[in-house]
Amino acid sequence: MKLKKYKYLVVAGALITGTFLSCSNDYLDVEAKGQFLSSTYYANQSQAFSGLVAVYDVMRKNSGGFDNMLAMMNSGSDDHYAGGGNASDGQGLQDFSGYKMNSISMPNSYWSDHYQGIFRANILLLKLPDVPMDASLISRYTAETKALRANYYFNLVRMFKNIPLLTAPVDPSEMYSVTQANPEDVYAQIEKDLLEAIPALPGTIDKATEAGRFTKGAAQALLGKVYLYEGKNALAAAQFAQVNGTPGATSQYGYSLLANFGELWGVSNKFNSESILEVAHTNQSLAGWGNWGSGTDEGNSYNVMVGPRTYSRNNPSAPDIAAGWSFNPITQDLYDLLKTDPRFNATVLDMKALKAAGDADYIPGNQDTGYFLRKFMPTNADVTTLAGDAVLNYRQNSYVIRLADTYLMEAEALGGTGARAQALLDAVRARVGLASVPVSLNAIMAERRLELAGEGHRWFDLVRTGKAATVLASRGFVAGKNEIFPIPYKELENTKIIQNPNYN
């Protein structure tokens, strides 16, 4: 949601912060607050809207706060290292990058933040039918909430696999008895939420007032992705076809590939025609260090994380970027694949070359390769002059799903064969001036790696296609273990939740 978000977030956050699902003692500490919310809130449309904003706000997990999805998922892929200042900087990222994760080093927020969104969704779904507001609004709010809940469960089941499935508020006194569900049941609930949401969502929205809200196309794209992960390829292809339309043209929902790949990363080019599901960031929350990671900061933290440490510009021709923390340096392998690709300059900042030429300088960090992720590079033009700490208030949005992604997923769901799969692959390549290559599953996966580099998809792609154990063997990846994360120790303490296999 673009407008009114911050006004309502203050209200919703004050009522809901602390009531998120956690199977530790922390949950029991907020019993009174949770009861207050259930008994007295959502009395009118304004309060229902603020509750909906609070459910949306967990979407910031993609690129907000230190423990964001982009930093974590990139760290464990073959395209990046954890990086940072030293080998203990961001221990969770370091351990994932080297496949040394355990229940202690696994950052709890990847579990608890998503369950916070689910808890908020469950409360809102319970209360919406009784809110005195127009029935059409109740229907839309309900659909959006179910789509958001589906998204949070999708992230959880992909990361942890064995998770509790909660579709209604749970009394704090019952939390210690919660058990994990079969992953198939979680996927079934995700499908159910999305299938119920899609008919009630708008096909298009007014981006001036509603940018960032779930639409029919976004929910169908997410459902297609869910089906693909389940191996239900025919169902996936059918959903993607509705989203994608004719390859290279404008779809029924107004989606179309941008002519210039580099424009995807323009800080002001928010909610463009290629964007299907996007996380909004702003400098308007005026966040300081006391806010960071608390859910009340609304900046893009990933920007400062990927910038080179102590960057200095010696030549006006060098990029005018701001210094950062050197996380997720690009591997030599990805660099070599991209160096002759038209997407190279929009994807890679080659500090090795800039330093060798004397045009710019930096201090190498941990696992430094000299190559940095330019898609999210912090720029001096985007450094805020408003109150708050500048490095916490970058405003670049991040994509959860974009059209080139759904083109390639549909081509994969079609088995990597046939005229339509060929046209979908060709459209992605033609946008950057590349000639057609024969379509195949290998060609599609190779294209995904180059097109979506640094956007958090690569690790999931390797795991779901069964290639992770081979590709990531040199990192220490163990088959039958590292396809999923360890459950954080905090969630195991005094509960019936069982640790994932082969972890301690």
XYZ file of C-alpha atoms in Angstrom:
504
model
C 0.000 0.000 0.000
C 1.399 3.340 -0.966
C -0.763 6.020 0.592
C -1.920 6.333 4.199
C 0.391 3.477 5.160
C 2.457 5.236 7.761
C -0.456 6.896 9.531
C -2.223 3.589 9.961
C 0.923 1.581 10.593
C 1.554 3.505 13.796
C -1.901 2.549 15.067
C -1.803 -1.044 13.876
C 1.763 -1.604 14.976
C 1.060 -0.280 18.454
C -1.809 -2.727 18.877
C -0.252 -5.743 17.226
C 3.495 -5.504 17.870
C 4.459 -8.244 20.271
C 1.443 -10.429 19.566
C 3.142 -12.406 16.827
C 3.327 -16.155 16.948
C 6.384 -17.419 18.722
C 6.568 -20.689 20.550
C 8.827 -19.228 23.209
C 8.119 -17.446 26.484
C 8.015 -14.118 24.648
C 4.562 -14.943 23.335
C 3.142 -15.495 26.766
C 4.414 -12.132 27.892
C 1.862 -10.362 25.685
C -1.292 -12.270 26.576
C -3.108 -9.180 27.843
C -2.253 -7.178 24.739
C -3.533 -9.922 22.457
C -6.798 -10.160 24.365
C -7.244 -6.398 24.170
C -6.811 -6.485 20.409
C -9.346 -9.275 19.929
C -12.012 -7.749 22.125
C -11.897 -4.047 21.318
C -10.321 -3.406 17.924
C -11.712 -3.494 14.349
C -14.821 -1.552 15.265
C -14.979 0.370 11.970
C -13.581 0.571 8.444
C -10.639 2.748 9.455
C -9.492 0.226 12.045
C -9.974 -2.646 9.595
C -7.815 -0.817 7.076
C -5.082 -0.225 9.635
C -5.199 -3.944 10.434
C -4.808 -4.752 6.747
C -1.813 -2.410 6.511
C -0.265 -4.253 9.452
C -0.625 -7.567 7.586
C 0.991 -6.030 4.512
C 3.834 -4.577 6.531
C 5.530 -7.956 7.001
C 6.197 -7.935 3.251
C 9.121 -5.658 4.124
C 10.971 -8.846 5.127
C 12.092 -9.127 1.513
C 14.579 -6.254 1.756
C 14.020 -4.463 5.067
C 16.038 -4.926 8.244
C 19.328 -6.821 8.500
C 17.634 -10.224 8.472
C 16.035 -9.775 5.060
C 15.228 -12.438 2.495
C 17.513 -11.058 -0.218
C 20.623 -11.042 1.960
C 19.969 -14.512 3.337
C 18.967 -16.302 0.146
C 21.766 -14.727 -1.882
C 24.338 -15.714 0.763
C 23.648 -19.422 0.325
C 23.607 -19.454 -3.475
C 26.491 -20.024 -5.881
C 26.136 -16.438 -7.110
C 27.202 -14.706 -3.879
C 29.043 -15.066 -0.628
C 27.869 -13.706 2.693
C 30.618 -11.055 2.713
C 30.344 -8.271 5.272
C 33.103 -6.842 7.437
C 34.538 -10.118 8.710
C 33.805 -13.815 9.067
C 31.480 -13.250 12.042
C 29.602 -10.269 10.642
C 25.996 -11.439 10.452
C 26.602 -14.946 11.761
C 23.411 -16.345 10.261
C 24.435 -15.190 6.784
C 27.973 -16.509 7.262
C 26.797 -19.915 8.440
C 24.308 -20.255 5.594
C 26.945 -19.269 3.043
C 29.250 -22.022 4.353
C 26.479 -24.487 5.277
C 27.334 -24.510 8.983
C 23.914 -23.440 10.215
C 22.443 -24.785 13.408
C 19.483 -23.940 15.611
C 21.502 -21.334 17.524
C 22.927 -19.407 14.583
C 19.686 -19.548 12.552
C 18.202 -16.046 12.900
C 14.844 -16.418 14.624
C 13.197 -13.648 12.624
C 12.928 -15.716 9.436
C 10.459 -17.852 11.382
C 8.876 -15.339 13.750
C 8.424 -12.427 11.338
C 6.444 -14.559 8.902
C 4.330 -15.942 11.724
C 3.768 -12.387 12.882
C 2.159 -11.717 9.502
C 0.107 -14.907 9.773
C -1.063 -14.015 13.274
C -2.157 -10.573 12.103
C -3.932 -12.137 9.133
C -5.751 -14.661 11.314
C -7.003 -11.953 13.669
C -8.176 -9.770 10.781
C -9.970 -12.654 9.052
C -11.769 -13.432 12.288
C -12.915 -9.849 12.809
C -13.710 -8.674 9.255
C -17.181 -10.263 8.923
C -18.455 -8.171 11.841
C -16.947 -4.824 10.838
C -19.678 -2.330 9.851
C -18.451 -1.533 6.339
C -19.474 -2.142 2.743
C -19.658 -5.835 1.852
C -17.492 -5.314 -1.231
C -14.725 -3.890 0.926
C -14.980 -6.780 3.363
C -14.648 -9.141 0.420
C -11.585 -7.343 -0.928
C -9.858 -6.998 2.454
C -10.507 -10.686 3.087
C -9.007 -11.624 -0.274
C -5.923 -9.502 0.282
C -5.422 -10.949 3.747
C -5.680 -14.517 2.476
C -3.217 -13.785 -0.326
C -0.766 -12.304 2.166
C -1.153 -15.258 4.511
C -0.487 -17.572 1.586
C 2.682 -15.672 0.736
C 3.990 -15.887 4.293
C 3.244 -19.599 4.528
C 4.910 -20.149 1.155
C 8.122 -18.560 2.403
C 7.992 -20.568 5.615
C 7.345 -23.953 4.022
C 10.081 -23.379 1.448
C 12.603 -22.440 4.120
C 11.686 -24.768 6.986
C 9.314 -27.359 5.429
C 8.033 -28.708 8.758
C 6.015 -25.902 10.274
C 2.829 -25.380 12.320
C -0.277 -24.594 10.273
C -2.478 -22.090 12.080
C -5.515 -20.615 10.342
C -7.174 -19.068 13.387
C -5.896 -17.166 16.421
C -4.374 -19.415 19.060
C -4.646 -18.591 22.732
C -1.214 -18.056 24.291
C -1.926 -20.768 26.833
C -2.175 -23.287 23.967
C 1.063 -22.370 22.216
C 3.195 -24.980 23.966
C 1.036 -27.755 22.509
C 1.267 -26.612 18.882
C 2.736 -29.246 16.550
C 3.979 -29.217 12.978
C 1.758 -30.023 10.017
C 2.497 -32.175 7.010
C 4.035 -29.930 4.334
C 1.372 -31.158 1.908
C -1.313 -29.743 4.191
C 0.467 -26.395 4.306
C 0.605 -26.279 0.520
C -3.071 -27.224 0.348
C -3.915 -24.291 2.617
C -1.806 -21.931 0.510
C -3.673 -23.070 -2.598
C -7.020 -22.678 -0.829
C -6.240 -19.142 0.323
C -5.161 -18.051 -3.138
C -8.018 -19.745 -4.990
C -10.493 -18.049 -2.643
C -8.716 -14.702 -2.953
C -8.361 -14.464 -6.731
C -12.059 -13.917 -7.663
C -12.423 -11.062 -5.159
C -9.250 -9.175 -6.091
C -9.246 -6.349 -8.649
C -7.659 -6.964 -12.030
C -6.079 -3.528 -12.011
C -5.696 -0.769 -9.432
C -5.083 2.954 -9.372
C -1.341 3.047 -8.729
C -1.551 6.619 -7.506
C -3.557 5.538 -4.467
C -3.261 1.742 -4.151
C 0.184 0.774 -5.421
C 1.554 -2.273 -3.649
C -1.774 -3.951 -2.909
C -2.509 -7.477 -4.088
C -4.268 -7.757 -7.432
C -5.758 -10.695 -9.277
C -2.609 -10.978 -11.384
C -0.300 -10.962 -8.364
C -2.299 -13.710 -6.662
C -2.382 -15.791 -9.854
C 1.369 -15.357 -10.297
C 1.934 -16.495 -6.726
C -0.411 -19.459 -7.180
C 1.410 -20.434 -10.366
C 4.685 -20.350 -8.462
C 3.219 -22.479 -5.670
C 1.985 -25.047 -8.201
C 5.426 -25.090 -9.842
C 7.103 -25.854 -6.516
C 4.625 -28.689 -5.980
C 5.334 -30.144 -9.410
C 1.793 -29.376 -10.625
C 3.125 -28.032 -13.891
C -0.073 -27.968 -15.958
C -1.873 -25.977 -13.266
C 1.121 -23.667 -12.936
C 1.274 -23.005 -16.668
C -2.435 -22.173 -16.762
C -2.075 -19.552 -14.017
C 1.034 -18.020 -15.569
C -0.650 -17.837 -18.976
C -3.369 -15.630 -17.457
C -0.696 -13.340 -16.013
C 1.678 -13.281 -18.973
C -0.626 -13.073 -21.981
C 1.142 -12.958 -25.340
C 4.916 -13.045 -24.790
C 6.418 -9.615 -25.407
C 3.039 -7.862 -25.499
C 0.906 -6.217 -22.816
C -1.107 -8.716 -20.776
C -4.748 -8.427 -19.724
C -3.611 -6.917 -16.422
C -1.372 -4.333 -18.062
C 1.929 -6.127 -17.443
C 4.676 -5.687 -20.016
C 8.442 -6.006 -20.067
C 10.306 -2.726 -19.738
C 12.220 -1.896 -22.906
C 15.352 -1.060 -20.901
C 16.484 -3.688 -18.387
C 18.446 -1.106 -16.410
C 15.305 0.905 -15.692
C 14.053 -1.913 -13.474
C 16.501 -0.680 -10.833
C 15.697 3.020 -10.994
C 14.862 4.143 -7.465
C 11.946 6.262 -8.684
C 10.642 3.670 -11.148
C 8.333 2.093 -8.597
C 5.405 -0.166 -9.546
C 6.300 -0.153 -13.226
C 4.647 -2.287 -15.905
C 6.910 -5.266 -15.212
C 6.181 -5.313 -11.490
C 3.681 -7.948 -10.330
C 4.333 -8.098 -6.574
C 6.566 -5.418 -5.089
C 7.697 -4.358 -1.629
C 7.504 -0.633 -0.939
C 10.255 1.262 0.879
C 10.446 4.926 1.821
C 12.531 7.490 3.658
C 9.381 8.898 5.254
C 9.518 6.713 8.381
C 12.599 8.706 9.479
C 14.022 5.550 11.015
C 16.937 5.608 13.415
C 18.935 2.783 14.953
C 16.288 2.356 17.615
C 13.794 1.446 14.882
C 15.984 -0.776 12.745
C 14.790 -4.343 12.646
C 11.826 -3.618 14.885
C 9.283 -3.480 12.080
C 8.872 0.294 12.381
C 11.639 1.164 9.922
C 10.478 1.374 6.316
C 13.771 1.825 4.461
C 15.488 -0.662 2.179
C 18.278 -2.050 4.367
C 19.644 -4.200 1.566
C 20.901 -1.100 -0.228
C 23.490 -0.226 2.406
C 24.316 -3.882 2.982
C 25.601 -4.467 -0.574
C 27.582 -1.256 -1.049
C 31.434 -1.447 -1.020
C 33.035 -0.519 2.291
C 34.456 3.026 2.517
C 33.873 3.632 -1.187
C 35.620 6.738 -2.509
C 35.287 8.252 -5.960
C 38.525 9.534 -7.510
C 37.208 10.288 -10.978
C 33.896 11.965 -11.900
C 33.349 9.187 -14.419
C 33.134 6.608 -11.619
C 29.704 5.685 -10.224
C 28.441 8.174 -7.639
C 27.531 5.589 -5.032
C 27.419 5.657 -1.254
C 29.586 3.445 0.928
C 28.073 0.289 2.370
C 28.853 -2.881 4.296
C 30.058 -5.192 1.475
C 27.575 -8.032 1.952
C 26.774 -10.494 -0.858
C 29.807 -9.948 -3.106
C 29.315 -11.617 -6.478
C 31.224 -14.833 -7.145
C 33.757 -15.167 -9.913
C 31.536 -17.800 -11.517
C 28.571 -15.456 -11.907
C 30.859 -12.628 -13.025
C 32.288 -14.812 -15.781
C 28.803 -15.745 -16.984
C 27.601 -12.150 -17.001
C 30.654 -10.302 -18.324
C 29.572 -10.649 -21.970
C 25.851 -10.383 -21.226
C 23.954 -7.127 -21.920
C 22.676 -7.190 -18.327
C 26.172 -6.976 -16.860
C 26.362 -3.232 -16.209
C 22.955 -3.134 -14.508
C 23.809 -6.178 -12.381
C 27.500 -5.930 -11.464
C 29.616 -3.119 -10.026
C 33.173 -4.065 -10.990
C 35.173 -2.462 -8.184
C 38.203 -4.510 -9.155
C 38.358 -2.723 -12.494
C 37.547 0.702 -11.024
C 40.297 0.350 -8.411
C 42.841 -0.904 -10.942
C 42.125 2.127 -13.128
C 42.430 4.487 -10.168
C 38.888 5.745 -10.709
C 37.550 4.622 -7.316
C 38.705 2.881 -4.166
C 37.281 0.801 -1.312
C 38.402 -1.412 1.547
C 37.871 -5.097 0.742
C 35.608 -6.893 3.170
C 35.089 -10.550 4.012
C 35.165 -12.927 1.011
C 35.846 -9.969 -1.263
C 35.856 -10.654 -4.992
C 35.831 -7.056 -6.163
C 32.364 -7.543 -7.670
C 29.239 -6.066 -6.067
C 25.497 -6.256 -6.755
C 24.651 -3.108 -8.673
C 20.893 -3.712 -8.844
C 20.591 -2.563 -5.238
C 23.674 -0.348 -5.012
C 23.129 2.676 -2.704
C 23.587 5.965 -4.536
C 24.419 9.393 -3.180
C 21.409 10.731 -5.062
C 19.206 8.522 -2.871
C 20.808 9.431 0.466
C 17.997 11.057 2.424
C 18.259 14.581 3.780
C 15.326 14.013 6.120
C 15.561 13.115 9.780
C 16.661 9.652 10.830
C 19.812 7.766 10.002
C 20.562 8.082 6.296
C 21.785 4.503 5.798
C 18.491 3.134 7.150
C 16.276 5.219 4.890
C 16.999 4.157 1.342
C 13.776 4.079 -0.628
C 14.366 1.634 -3.480
C 11.561 -0.927 -3.724
C 12.239 -4.620 -4.295
C 10.425 -7.121 -6.499
C 8.949 -10.311 -5.103
C 7.637 -11.351 -8.530
C 8.179 -9.573 -11.839
C 7.104 -10.388 -15.379
C 10.386 -11.804 -16.708
C 10.286 -14.192 -13.746
C 6.765 -15.411 -14.602
C 7.676 -15.731 -18.296
C 10.498 -18.089 -17.406
C 8.442 -19.988 -14.830
C 5.693 -20.574 -17.377
C 8.241 -21.782 -19.921
C 9.544 -24.192 -17.283
C 6.039 -25.351 -16.361
C 5.482 -26.131 -20.057
C 8.370 -28.571 -19.829
C 10.823 -26.327 -21.646
C 9.390 -27.337 -24.983
C 6.954 -26.075 -27.602
C 6.244 -22.825 -29.411
C 4.904 -20.923 -26.420
C 7.827 -21.863 -24.182
C 10.168 -20.755 -26.961
C 8.343 -17.436 -27.319
C 8.494 -16.780 -23.574
C 12.234 -17.427 -23.436
C 12.805 -15.384 -26.583
C 10.919 -12.393 -25.136
C 13.171 -12.241 -22.078
C 16.288 -12.427 -24.230
C 15.033 -10.050 -26.926
C 14.401 -7.339 -24.327
C 18.169 -7.123 -23.754
C 19.105 -7.651 -27.420
C 20.010 -11.331 -27.257
C 19.243 -13.725 -30.093
C 16.982 -16.732 -29.742
C 18.393 -20.000 -28.436
C 16.562 -23.344 -28.579
C 14.270 -23.647 -25.600
C 14.989 -26.343 -23.031
C 14.851 -26.645 -19.273
C 18.601 -26.043 -19.114
C 18.300 -22.927 -21.271
C 15.478 -21.613 -19.082
C 17.437 -22.153 -15.867
C 20.512 -20.513 -17.373
C 18.392 -17.521 -18.355
C 16.853 -17.300 -14.886
C 20.311 -17.131 -13.344
C 21.365 -14.176 -15.493
C 18.047 -12.312 -15.600
C 17.248 -12.628 -11.895
C 20.764 -12.472 -10.431
C 20.797 -11.065 -6.911
C 17.012 -11.103 -6.526
C 16.895 -14.002 -4.074
C 15.651 -16.736 -6.431
C 18.773 -18.745 -7.267
C 19.002 -20.858 -4.090
C 15.335 -21.827 -4.241
C 15.727 -22.689 -7.930
C 18.663 -25.002 -7.199
C 16.831 -26.767 -4.375
C 13.530 -27.298 -6.178
C 15.248 -28.613 -9.315
C 17.426 -31.017 -7.318
C 20.698 -29.371 -8.374
C 21.716 -27.817 -5.071
C 23.758 -30.746 -3.751
C 25.934 -30.794 -6.876
C 26.248 -27.044 -7.485
C 26.834 -26.153 -3.837
C 28.986 -29.148 -2.837
C 32.106 -26.984 -2.561
C 30.293 -24.787 -0.040
C 29.538 -27.772 2.205
C 25.931 -28.411 1.166
C 24.769 -31.827 2.423
C 21.981 -33.599 0.528
C 19.047 -34.547 2.717
C 19.833 -31.778 5.188
C 20.554 -28.387 3.686
C 17.521 -28.238 1.396
C 15.765 -26.704 4.415
C 16.823 -24.519 7.335
C 17.190 -25.565 10.952
C 14.321 -24.419 13.140
C 15.586 -21.690 15.497
C 16.288 -22.919 19.009
C 13.943 -20.341 20.478
C 11.022 -22.067 18.753
C 11.966 -25.492 20.118
C 12.340 -24.486 23.735
C 9.650 -26.111 25.921
C 7.430 -26.872 22.920
C 6.332 -29.889 20.900
C 8.038 -28.602 17.758
C 10.644 -31.070 16.465
C 13.934 -30.001 14.891
C 14.409 -30.671 11.178
C 16.413 -33.809 10.258
C 20.190 -33.795 10.778
C 20.293 -30.493 12.634
C 21.065 -29.832 16.273
